[in-house]
Structure formats: C-alpha cells, structure tokens
Tab-separated table of C-alpha atoms in Angstrom:
chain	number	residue	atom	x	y	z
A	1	UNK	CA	20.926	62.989	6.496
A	2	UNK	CA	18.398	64.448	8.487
A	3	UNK	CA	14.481	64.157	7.675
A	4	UNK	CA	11.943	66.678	9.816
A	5	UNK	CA	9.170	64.813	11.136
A	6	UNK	CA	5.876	67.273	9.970
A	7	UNK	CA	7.980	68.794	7.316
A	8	UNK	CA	4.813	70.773	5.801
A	9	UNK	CA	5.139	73.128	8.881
A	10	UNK	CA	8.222	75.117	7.683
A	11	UNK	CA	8.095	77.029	10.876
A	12	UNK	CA	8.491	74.440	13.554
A	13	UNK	CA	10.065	71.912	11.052
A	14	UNK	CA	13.889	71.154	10.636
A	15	UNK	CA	15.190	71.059	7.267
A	16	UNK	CA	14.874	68.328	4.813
A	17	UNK	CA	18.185	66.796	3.345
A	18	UNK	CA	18.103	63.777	1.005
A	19	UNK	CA	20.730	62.941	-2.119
A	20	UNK	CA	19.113	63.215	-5.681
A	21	UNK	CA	20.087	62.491	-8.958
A	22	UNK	CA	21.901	65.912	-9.433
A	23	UNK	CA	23.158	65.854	-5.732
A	24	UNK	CA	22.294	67.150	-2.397
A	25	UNK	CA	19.180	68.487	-2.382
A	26	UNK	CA	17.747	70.583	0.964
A	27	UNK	CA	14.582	71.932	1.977
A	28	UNK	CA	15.043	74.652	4.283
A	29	UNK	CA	12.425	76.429	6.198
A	30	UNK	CA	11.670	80.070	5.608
A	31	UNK	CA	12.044	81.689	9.072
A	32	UNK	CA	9.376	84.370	8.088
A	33	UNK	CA	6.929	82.907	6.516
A	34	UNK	CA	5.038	79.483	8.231
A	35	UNK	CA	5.140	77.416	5.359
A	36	UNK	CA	7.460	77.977	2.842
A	37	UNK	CA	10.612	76.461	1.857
A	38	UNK	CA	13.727	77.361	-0.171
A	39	UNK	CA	15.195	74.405	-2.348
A	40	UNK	CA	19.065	74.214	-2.635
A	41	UNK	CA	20.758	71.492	-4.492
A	42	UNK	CA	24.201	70.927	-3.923
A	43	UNK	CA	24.099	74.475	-1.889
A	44	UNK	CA	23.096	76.009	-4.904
A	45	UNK	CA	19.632	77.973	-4.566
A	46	UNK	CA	16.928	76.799	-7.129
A	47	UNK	CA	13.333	77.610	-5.535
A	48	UNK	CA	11.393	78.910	-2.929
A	49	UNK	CA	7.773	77.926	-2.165
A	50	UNK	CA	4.704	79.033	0.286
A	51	UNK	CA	2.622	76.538	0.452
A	52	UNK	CA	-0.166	78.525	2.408
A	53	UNK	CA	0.489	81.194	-0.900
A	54	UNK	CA	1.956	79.535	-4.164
A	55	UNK	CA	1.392	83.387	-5.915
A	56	UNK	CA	4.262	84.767	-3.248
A	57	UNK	CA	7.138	84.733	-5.592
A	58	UNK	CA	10.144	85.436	-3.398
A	59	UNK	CA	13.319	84.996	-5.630
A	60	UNK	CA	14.271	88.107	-7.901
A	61	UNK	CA	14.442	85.932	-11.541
A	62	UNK	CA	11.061	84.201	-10.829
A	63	UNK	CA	9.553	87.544	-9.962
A	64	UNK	CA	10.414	88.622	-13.123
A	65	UNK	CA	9.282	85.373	-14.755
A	66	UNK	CA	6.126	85.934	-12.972
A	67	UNK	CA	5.619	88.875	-14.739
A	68	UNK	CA	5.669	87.412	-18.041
A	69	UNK	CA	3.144	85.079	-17.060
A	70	UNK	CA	0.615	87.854	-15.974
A	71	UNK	CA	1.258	89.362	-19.342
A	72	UNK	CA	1.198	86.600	-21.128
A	73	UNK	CA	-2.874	86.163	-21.544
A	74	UNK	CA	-5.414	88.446	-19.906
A	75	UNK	CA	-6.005	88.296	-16.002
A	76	UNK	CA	-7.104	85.024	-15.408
A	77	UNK	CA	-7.444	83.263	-18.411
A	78	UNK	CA	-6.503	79.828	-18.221
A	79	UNK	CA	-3.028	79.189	-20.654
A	80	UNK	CA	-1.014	76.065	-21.678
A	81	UNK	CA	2.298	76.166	-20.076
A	82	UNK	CA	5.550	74.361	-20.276
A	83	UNK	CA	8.074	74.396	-17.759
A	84	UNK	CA	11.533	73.030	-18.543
A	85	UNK	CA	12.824	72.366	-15.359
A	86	UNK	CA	10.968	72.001	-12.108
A	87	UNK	CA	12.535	72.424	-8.958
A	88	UNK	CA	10.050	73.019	-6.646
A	89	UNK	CA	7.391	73.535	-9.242
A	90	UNK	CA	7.447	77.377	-8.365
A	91	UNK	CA	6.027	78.868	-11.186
A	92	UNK	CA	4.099	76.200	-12.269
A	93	UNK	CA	2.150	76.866	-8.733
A	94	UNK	CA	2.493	80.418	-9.700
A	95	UNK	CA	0.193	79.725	-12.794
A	96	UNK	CA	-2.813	77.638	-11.124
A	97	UNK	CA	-3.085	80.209	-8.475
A	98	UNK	CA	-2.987	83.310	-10.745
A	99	UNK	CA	-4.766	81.541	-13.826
A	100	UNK	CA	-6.968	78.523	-12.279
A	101	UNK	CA	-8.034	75.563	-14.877
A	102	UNK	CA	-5.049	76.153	-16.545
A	103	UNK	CA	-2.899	73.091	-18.368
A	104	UNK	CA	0.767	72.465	-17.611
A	105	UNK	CA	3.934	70.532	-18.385
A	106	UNK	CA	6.772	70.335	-16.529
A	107	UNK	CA	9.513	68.255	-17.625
A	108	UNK	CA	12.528	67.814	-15.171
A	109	UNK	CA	15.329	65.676	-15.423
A	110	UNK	CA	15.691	64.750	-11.758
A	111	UNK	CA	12.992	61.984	-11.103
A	112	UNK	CA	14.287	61.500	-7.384
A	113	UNK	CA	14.153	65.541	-7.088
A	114	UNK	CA	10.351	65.332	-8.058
A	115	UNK	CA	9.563	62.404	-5.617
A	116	UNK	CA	10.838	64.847	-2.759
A	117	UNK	CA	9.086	67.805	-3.904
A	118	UNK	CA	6.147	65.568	-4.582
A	119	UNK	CA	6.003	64.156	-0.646
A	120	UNK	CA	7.059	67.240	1.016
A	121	UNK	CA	5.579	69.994	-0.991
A	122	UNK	CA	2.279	68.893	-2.037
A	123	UNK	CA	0.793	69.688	-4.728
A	124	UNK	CA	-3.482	71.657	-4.441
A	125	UNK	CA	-5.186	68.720	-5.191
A	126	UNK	CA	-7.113	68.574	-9.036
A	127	UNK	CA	-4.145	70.492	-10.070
A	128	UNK	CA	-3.529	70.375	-14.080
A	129	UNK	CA	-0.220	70.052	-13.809
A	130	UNK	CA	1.447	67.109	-15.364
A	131	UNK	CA	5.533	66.077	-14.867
A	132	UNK	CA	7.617	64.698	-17.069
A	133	UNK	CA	10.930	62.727	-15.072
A	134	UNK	CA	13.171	63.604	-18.614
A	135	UNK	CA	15.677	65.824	-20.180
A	136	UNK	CA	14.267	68.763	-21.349
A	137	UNK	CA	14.784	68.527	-25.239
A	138	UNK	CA	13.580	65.570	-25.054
A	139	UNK	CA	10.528	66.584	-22.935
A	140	UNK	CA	9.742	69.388	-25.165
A	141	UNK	CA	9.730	67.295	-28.828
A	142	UNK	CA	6.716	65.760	-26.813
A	143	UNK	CA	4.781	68.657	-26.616
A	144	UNK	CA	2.239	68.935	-29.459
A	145	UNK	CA	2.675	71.560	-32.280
A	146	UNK	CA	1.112	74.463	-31.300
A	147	UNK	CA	0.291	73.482	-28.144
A	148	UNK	CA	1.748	76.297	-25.841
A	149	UNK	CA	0.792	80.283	-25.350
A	150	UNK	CA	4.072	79.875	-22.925
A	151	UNK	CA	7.078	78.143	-22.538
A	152	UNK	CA	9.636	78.535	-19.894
A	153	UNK	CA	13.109	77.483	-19.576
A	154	UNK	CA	14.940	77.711	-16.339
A	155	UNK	CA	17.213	74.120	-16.386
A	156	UNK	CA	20.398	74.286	-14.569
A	157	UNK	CA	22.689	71.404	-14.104
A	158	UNK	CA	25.243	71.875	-11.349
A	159	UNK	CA	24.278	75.674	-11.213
A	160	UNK	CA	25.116	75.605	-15.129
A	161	UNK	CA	22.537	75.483	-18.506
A	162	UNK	CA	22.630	72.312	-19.925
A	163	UNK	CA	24.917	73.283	-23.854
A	164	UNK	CA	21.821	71.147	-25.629
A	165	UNK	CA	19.397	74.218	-24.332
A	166	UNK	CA	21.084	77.459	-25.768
A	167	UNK	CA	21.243	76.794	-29.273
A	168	UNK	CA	18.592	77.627	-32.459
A	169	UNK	CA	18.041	74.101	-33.133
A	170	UNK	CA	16.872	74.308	-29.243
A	171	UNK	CA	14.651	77.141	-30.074
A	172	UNK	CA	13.281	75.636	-33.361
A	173	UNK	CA	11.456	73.239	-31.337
A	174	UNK	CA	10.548	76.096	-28.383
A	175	UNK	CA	9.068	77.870	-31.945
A	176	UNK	CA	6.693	74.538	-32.897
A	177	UNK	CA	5.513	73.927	-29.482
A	178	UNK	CA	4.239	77.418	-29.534
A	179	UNK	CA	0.813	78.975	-30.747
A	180	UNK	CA	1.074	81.626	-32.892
A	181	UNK	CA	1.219	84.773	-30.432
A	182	UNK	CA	2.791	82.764	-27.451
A	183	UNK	CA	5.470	83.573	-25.572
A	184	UNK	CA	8.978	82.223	-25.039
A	185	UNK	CA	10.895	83.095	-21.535
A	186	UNK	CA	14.301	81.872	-20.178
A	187	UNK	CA	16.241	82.410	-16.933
A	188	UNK	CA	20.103	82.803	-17.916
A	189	UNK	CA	22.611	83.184	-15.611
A	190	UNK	CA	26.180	85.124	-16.784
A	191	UNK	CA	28.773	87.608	-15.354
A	192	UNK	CA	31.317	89.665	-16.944
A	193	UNK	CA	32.028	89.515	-19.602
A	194	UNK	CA	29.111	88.465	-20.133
A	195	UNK	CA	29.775	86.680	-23.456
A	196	UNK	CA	26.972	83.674	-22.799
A	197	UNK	CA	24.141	86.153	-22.159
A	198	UNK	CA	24.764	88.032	-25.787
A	199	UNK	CA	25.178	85.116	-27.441
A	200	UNK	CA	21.572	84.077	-26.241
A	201	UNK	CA	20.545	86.973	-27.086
A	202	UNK	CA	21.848	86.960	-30.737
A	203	UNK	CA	20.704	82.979	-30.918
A	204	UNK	CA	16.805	83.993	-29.792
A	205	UNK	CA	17.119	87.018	-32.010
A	206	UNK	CA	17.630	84.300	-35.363
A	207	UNK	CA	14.806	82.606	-34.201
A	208	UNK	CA	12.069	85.214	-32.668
A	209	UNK	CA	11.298	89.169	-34.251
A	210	UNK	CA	10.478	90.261	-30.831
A	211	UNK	CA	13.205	90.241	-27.564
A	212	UNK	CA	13.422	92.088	-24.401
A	213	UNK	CA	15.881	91.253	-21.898
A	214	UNK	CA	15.220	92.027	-17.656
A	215	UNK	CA	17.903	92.293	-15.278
A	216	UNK	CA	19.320	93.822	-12.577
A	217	UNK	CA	21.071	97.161	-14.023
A	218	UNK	CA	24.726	96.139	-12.112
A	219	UNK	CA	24.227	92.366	-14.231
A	220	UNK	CA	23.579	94.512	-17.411
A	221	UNK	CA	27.516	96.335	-16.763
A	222	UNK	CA	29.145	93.521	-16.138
A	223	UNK	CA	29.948	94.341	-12.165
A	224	UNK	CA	28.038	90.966	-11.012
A	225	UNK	CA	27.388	87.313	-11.995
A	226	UNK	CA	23.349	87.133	-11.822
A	227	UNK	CA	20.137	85.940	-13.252
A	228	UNK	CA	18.585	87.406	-16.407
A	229	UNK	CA	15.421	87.506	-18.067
A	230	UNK	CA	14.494	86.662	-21.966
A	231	UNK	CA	10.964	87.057	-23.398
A	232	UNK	CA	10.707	86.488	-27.129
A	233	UNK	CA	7.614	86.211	-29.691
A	234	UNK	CA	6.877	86.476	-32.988
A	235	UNK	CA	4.559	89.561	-31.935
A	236	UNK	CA	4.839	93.149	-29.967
A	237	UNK	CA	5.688	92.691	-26.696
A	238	UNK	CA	3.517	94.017	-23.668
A	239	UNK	CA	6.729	96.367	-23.094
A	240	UNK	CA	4.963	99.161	-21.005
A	241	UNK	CA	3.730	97.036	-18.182
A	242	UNK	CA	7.139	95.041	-18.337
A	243	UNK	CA	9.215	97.871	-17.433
A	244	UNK	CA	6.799	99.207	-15.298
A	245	UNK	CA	6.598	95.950	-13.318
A	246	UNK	CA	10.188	95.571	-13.076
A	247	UNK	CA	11.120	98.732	-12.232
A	248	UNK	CA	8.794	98.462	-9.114
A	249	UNK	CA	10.020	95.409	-7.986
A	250	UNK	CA	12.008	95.167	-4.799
A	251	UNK	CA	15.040	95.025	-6.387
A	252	UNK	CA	14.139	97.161	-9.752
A	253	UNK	CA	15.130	95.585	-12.903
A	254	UNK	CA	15.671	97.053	-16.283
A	255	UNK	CA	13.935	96.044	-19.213
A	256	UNK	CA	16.049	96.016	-22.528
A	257	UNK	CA	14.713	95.947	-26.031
A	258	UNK	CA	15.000	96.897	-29.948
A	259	UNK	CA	18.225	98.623	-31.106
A	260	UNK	CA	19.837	98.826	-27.437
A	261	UNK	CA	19.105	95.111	-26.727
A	262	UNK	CA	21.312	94.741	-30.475
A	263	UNK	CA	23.385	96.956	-29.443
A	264	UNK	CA	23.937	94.976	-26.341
A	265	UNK	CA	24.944	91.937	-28.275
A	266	UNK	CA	28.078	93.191	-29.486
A	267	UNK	CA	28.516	91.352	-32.659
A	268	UNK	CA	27.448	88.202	-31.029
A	269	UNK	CA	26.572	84.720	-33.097
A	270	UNK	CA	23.962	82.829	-32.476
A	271	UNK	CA	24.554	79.729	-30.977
A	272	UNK	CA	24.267	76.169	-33.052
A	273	UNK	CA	24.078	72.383	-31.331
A	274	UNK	CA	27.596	71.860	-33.315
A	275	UNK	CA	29.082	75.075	-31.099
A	276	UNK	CA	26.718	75.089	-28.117
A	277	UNK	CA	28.448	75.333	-24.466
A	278	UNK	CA	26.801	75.254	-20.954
A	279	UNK	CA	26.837	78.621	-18.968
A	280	UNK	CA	29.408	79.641	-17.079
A	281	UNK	CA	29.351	78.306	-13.365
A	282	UNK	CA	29.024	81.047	-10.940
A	283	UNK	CA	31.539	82.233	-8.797
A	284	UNK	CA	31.662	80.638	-5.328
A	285	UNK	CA	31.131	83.737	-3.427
A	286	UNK	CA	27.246	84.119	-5.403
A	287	UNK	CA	25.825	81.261	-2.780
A	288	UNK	CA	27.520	82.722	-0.153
C-alpha cells in the first residue's frame, strides 16, 4: 500500500491507500482541481473534497444535500448540525464555509477512516466540528433533545444502509434530536424496483407531515440504481427554491412532493426495527 509523500497537494501527489475498519480506503487526487480528493472505500465512491474550497460540492447527492442546508436557516446563520456518517467530512466542511460559527456532530463508525481523513485532509483550524468514532444510532441517542435545526444521514456499510437506520424507531430519535422547525435529510440509494426507496418514503411519512423526495428523473422510473434525496419536517417545506435548485443543477434533479410523492409509494409500509433490512447493494457496473 502506497502512501504519497505531500499528500495535501492533490495535483502532484499520488494517491493515498491504507486498510480501515470497513476496508480499503483510497484517496485519489482530482486531476482538475489542485487540491481535492475523492474518497473510495473498497472501490466504492463515498466523498470528494477541495481543500483550497470546502463549498465546491462535486458529487450529484451531496449537491443536492447541499441544497437543503442553504435552505435550511437563512444565508449565513450559524445552525446545529448532525452528520451520521463522515467520510471525508464533506458536508460538514460544506456547513462552516457556507454558515461560519456554526456547531456540528459527526458520528462515524470507522475510527481508523477518521484518523486518515484527519492527517490527510485537514480540518480549517477553530473549526466547530466535533466527531464521534461510533455507530450512528448510537451516536445520535447522544445528541441532546432538541438540539438540531438539521440532521443528516448518509451511512453506508459496504455500499449498503446499515437495516438499524431505515426504520421509525430510527426516526423517533432523528424527531427528539430535532428543534421544532428543523430539518431531517437522508441520502438513499435504490434501483428498480425500487421497493427500499418507497418504503423510506412511507416509514418518514409515519413519522414527519412534510416529505419531498430529489432525484435524478431516470432513478425516479426505475431505469437506474442511484442516489436519492429525502427532506422531511414537521413544517412547509422551502419547495420553490428546491426545485428550482435542482432543476439547475448539472445533472437536473426532480423534486417530488404531496400526493405524487404518495402516490409514488405504492402502498408501501413503513419500516419497523423488527422488519428493517439494509439497502440493496448496487450493481457492479454503478462503480464502473
């Protein structure tokens, strides 16, 4: 296993390959941009970071999560954020650029996955942005009642959501750890038929009034595996800016909500801790 020498040059640097708890992880140098990196683990893409610009969001889903952050408070405003799951703290950079003095979490299983991201991708220094080295359930009974406008879930385990994170009794505690008018957002990851997606749908729909759903329009058919999207509250969501944001991103996304987003569902239960399975792994050919 290789190790570049100045590693925080991505431009001149070779990539950066060391095991972790959940496998191989690499740190591979964006050719077009001087310091930024993309994180795979086990070949699987999780994150991509510029250093030199933590607001450059490059992958599609953590556009879109970016968006919900913007819209989340007004421009600027510091927020308390969770983050369950870290990678290479992405978004949580995403926040203290966008929304400086701001307060995070970010609780990720992989302790030996933070150490590397850690050494090689530095955090700004007086950053508020604590990490927890535990699972996320766990990580997120922690969090004070109350204590969040936003919480985030993007946890993947072998390319796969952890069972323990797509069930009510999962978003009961997502519910406490909010403030009243905070947001809840999730990256999901289905394909046809797309039976995992509505049934996270239908299980955030038990526990939240207020869902919209952003994907890629091919995801939404069933043509593709991909990443989608969900923002829930217990208040009217900033839908107006959300579509308009998505739909002028570089890959457009559609925004789903109200009776087409039940609709969507099919019939769909929601999903209990007695019933709950991880997502579907994605097809080989995805990562290729």
């Amino acid at each position: 296993m290789g190790k570049s020498r100045n590693p925080r040059r991505a431009g001149t640097a070779a990539a950066v390959v060391e095991a972790v708890d959940g496998g191989l992880a690499e740190l591979i140098p964006d050719p077009d941009r001087s310091r930024a990196w993309t994180l795979l683990v086990d070949g699987a893409p999780q994150s991509h970071v510029d250093l030199d610009d933590p607001a450059y969001l490059s992958f599609e889903y953590q556009r879109r999560l970016g968006h919900v952050i913007d819209l989340a408070a007004p421009p600027g405003k510091p927020v308390h954020a969770v983050h369950l799951g870290g990678g290479a703290l992405t978004l949580a950079r995403y926040v203290a650029a966008t929304r400086p003095r701001s307060t995070q979490q970010v609780v990720e299983r992989d302790a030996a996955l933070v150490q590397l991201v850690r050494r090689e991708l530095p955090l700004a220094p007086n950053i508020r942005i604590r990490v927890r080295s535990t699972d996320a359930r766990e990580g997120l009974a922690k969090v004070p009642d109350g204590w969040a406008d936003l919480v985030i879930a993007d946890v993947f385990s072998g390319a796969r959501t952890p069972a323990h994170l797509t069930s009510t009794e999962f978003l009961d505690d997502v519910r406490r750890a909010l403030k009243p008018g905070g947001f809840y957002a999730a990256n999901l990851a289905d394909g046809p038929p797309l039976a995992h997606l509505r049934g996270q749908i239908a299980t955030a729909a038990a526990r939240f009034p207020q869902l919209a759903l952003i994907a890629d329009p091919t995801v939404l058919r069933g043509k593709r595996f991909g990443n989608a999207v969900l923002l829930a509250a217990d208040h009217p969501l900033p839908l107006a800016e959300l579509i308009r944001r998505a739909a002028s991103d570089p890959h457009p996304g559609r925004v789903e909500h109200g009776k087409p987003l039940t609709d969507f569902t099919g019939g769909a239960v929601p999903v209990t801790d007695s019933a709950a399975v991880a997502s579907p792994a994605p097809p080989p050919s995805v990562f290729r």
